[in-house]
XYZ file of C-alpha atoms in Angstrom:
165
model
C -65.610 0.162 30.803
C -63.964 -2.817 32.559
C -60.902 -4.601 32.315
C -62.767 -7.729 31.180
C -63.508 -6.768 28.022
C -59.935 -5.419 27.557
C -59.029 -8.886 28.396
C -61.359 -10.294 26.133
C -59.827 -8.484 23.309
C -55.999 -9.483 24.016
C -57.166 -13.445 24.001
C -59.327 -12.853 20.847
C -56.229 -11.506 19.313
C -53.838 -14.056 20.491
C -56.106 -17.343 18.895
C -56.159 -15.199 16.056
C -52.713 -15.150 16.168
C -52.175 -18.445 17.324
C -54.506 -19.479 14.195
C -52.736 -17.629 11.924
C -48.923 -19.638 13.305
C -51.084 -22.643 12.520
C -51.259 -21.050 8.707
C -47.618 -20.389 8.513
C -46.853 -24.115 9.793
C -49.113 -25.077 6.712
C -47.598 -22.803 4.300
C -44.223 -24.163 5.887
C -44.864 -27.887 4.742
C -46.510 -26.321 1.113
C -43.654 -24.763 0.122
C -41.244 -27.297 0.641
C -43.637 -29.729 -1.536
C -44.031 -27.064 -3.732
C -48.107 -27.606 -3.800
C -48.691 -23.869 -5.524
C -52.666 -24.183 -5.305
C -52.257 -25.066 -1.552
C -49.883 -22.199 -1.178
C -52.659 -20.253 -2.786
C -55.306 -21.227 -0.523
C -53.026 -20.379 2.005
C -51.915 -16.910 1.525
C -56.253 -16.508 1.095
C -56.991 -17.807 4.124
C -53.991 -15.423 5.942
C -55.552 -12.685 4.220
C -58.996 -13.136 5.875
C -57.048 -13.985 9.570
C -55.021 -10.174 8.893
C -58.142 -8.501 8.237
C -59.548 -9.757 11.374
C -56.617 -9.275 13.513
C -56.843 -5.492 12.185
C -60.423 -5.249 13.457
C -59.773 -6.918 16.493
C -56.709 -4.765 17.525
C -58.923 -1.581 16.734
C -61.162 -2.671 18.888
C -58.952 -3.239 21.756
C -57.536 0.169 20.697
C -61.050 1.637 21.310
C -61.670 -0.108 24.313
C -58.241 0.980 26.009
C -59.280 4.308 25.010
C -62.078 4.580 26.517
C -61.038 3.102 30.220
C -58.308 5.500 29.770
C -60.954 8.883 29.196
C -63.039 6.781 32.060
C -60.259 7.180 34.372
C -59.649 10.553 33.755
C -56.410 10.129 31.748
C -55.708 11.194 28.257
C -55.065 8.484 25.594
C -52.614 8.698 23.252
C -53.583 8.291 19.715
C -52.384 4.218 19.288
C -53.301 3.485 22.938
C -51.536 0.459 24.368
C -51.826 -1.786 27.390
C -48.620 -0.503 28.484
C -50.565 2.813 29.083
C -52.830 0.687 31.101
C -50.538 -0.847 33.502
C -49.881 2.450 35.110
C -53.938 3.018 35.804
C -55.639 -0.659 36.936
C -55.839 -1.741 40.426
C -53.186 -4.463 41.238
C -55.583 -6.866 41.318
C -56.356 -6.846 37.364
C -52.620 -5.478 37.051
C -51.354 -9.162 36.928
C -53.859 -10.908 34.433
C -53.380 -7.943 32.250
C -49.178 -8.624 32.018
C -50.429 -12.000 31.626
C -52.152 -11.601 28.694
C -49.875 -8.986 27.363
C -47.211 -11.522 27.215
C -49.007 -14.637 25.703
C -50.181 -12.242 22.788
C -46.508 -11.121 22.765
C -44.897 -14.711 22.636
C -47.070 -15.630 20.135
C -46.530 -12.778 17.799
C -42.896 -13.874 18.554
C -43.400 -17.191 17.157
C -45.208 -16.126 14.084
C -42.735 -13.128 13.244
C -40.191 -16.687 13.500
C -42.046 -18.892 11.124
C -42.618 -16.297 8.604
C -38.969 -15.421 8.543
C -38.187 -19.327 7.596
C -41.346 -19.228 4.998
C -39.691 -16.341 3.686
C -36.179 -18.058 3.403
C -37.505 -21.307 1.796
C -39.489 -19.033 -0.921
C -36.350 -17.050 -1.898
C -34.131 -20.536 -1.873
C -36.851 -21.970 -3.625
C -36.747 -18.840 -6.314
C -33.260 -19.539 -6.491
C -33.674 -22.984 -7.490
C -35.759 -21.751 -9.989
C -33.810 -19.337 -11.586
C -30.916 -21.813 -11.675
C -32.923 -24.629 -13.532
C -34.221 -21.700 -16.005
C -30.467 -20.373 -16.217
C -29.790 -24.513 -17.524
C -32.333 -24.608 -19.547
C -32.213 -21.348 -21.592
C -29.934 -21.015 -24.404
C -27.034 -18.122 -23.982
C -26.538 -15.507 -26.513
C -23.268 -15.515 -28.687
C -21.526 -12.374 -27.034
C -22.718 -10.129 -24.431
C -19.549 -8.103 -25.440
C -19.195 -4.964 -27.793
C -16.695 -6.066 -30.661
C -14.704 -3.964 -31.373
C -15.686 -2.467 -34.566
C -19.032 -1.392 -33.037
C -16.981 0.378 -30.146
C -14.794 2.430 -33.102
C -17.804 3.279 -34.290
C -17.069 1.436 -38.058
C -19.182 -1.401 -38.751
C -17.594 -3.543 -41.917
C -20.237 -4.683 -43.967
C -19.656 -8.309 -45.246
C -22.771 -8.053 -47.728
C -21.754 -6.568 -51.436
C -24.773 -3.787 -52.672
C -27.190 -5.212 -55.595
C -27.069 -2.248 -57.227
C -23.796 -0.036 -58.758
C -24.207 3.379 -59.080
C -21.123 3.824 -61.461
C -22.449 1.778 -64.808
């Protein structure tokens, strides 16, 4: 096992990355027009980019793994590059930190743009709420009277039938 393909697998995962920040840009602009079939579309096509990123991370998991047992070193059970640094020549010590940290900024930048989709949705549930709040008629009292507190409920209504004739 070579570094290469370790490599490989950290840039595969950040333009999967990077694709999915394009997504969140998107879904960005669709929630502030409120396009909810474009939103839809979206969160379908994030779905698909997740699944892949999951598959591509085992992978690299696997692959670390096994430089790791090739080296003569025991992997832990979520081995990361970290655990690498300590093992590869100096040589392939540099491009790995390299790629480390792209893969890092990006997840940065995605962890940021997901935190502002998630503020516009709950601002734009707000809004929601507040126009159905206008909109919907209020009940009378949300109060107990007193009379059904006491326990004696007066009844206004005069019985059809009398028992004493």
């Amino acid at each position: 096992m070579s570094i290469t393909t370790i490599l490989t697998s950290l840039n595969n995962l950040e333009k999967l990355h990077r694709s999915l920040l394009r997504i969140a840009y998107d879904k960005t602009a669709v929630i502030k027009n409120g396009d909810m079939e474009g939103l839809d579309q979206l969160l379908k096509d994030e779905q698909s980019h997740l699944a892949a990123i999951i598959q591509m991370d085992g992978l690299r998991q696997r692959d670390v793994a096994q430089y790791l047992a090739d080296q003569g070193r025991s992997a832990s059970l979520n081995p990361t590059v970290t655990d690498l640094l300590d093992v590869v020549p100096e040589a392939d010590n540099k491009s790995l930190e390299e790629a480390r940290d792209r893969l890092l900024h990006a997840i940065h930048d995605l962890k940021w743009q997901n935190d502002l989709n998630q503020k516009l949705t709950y601002q734009s549930l707000q809004f929601v709420n507040l126009s159905l709040d206008i909109v919907r008629p209020r009940s009378e009292s949300v109060n107990y009277s007193k009379t059904e507190i006491s326990g004696q409920k007066i009844s206004k209504e005069q019985p059809s039938f009398d028992s004493n004739a």
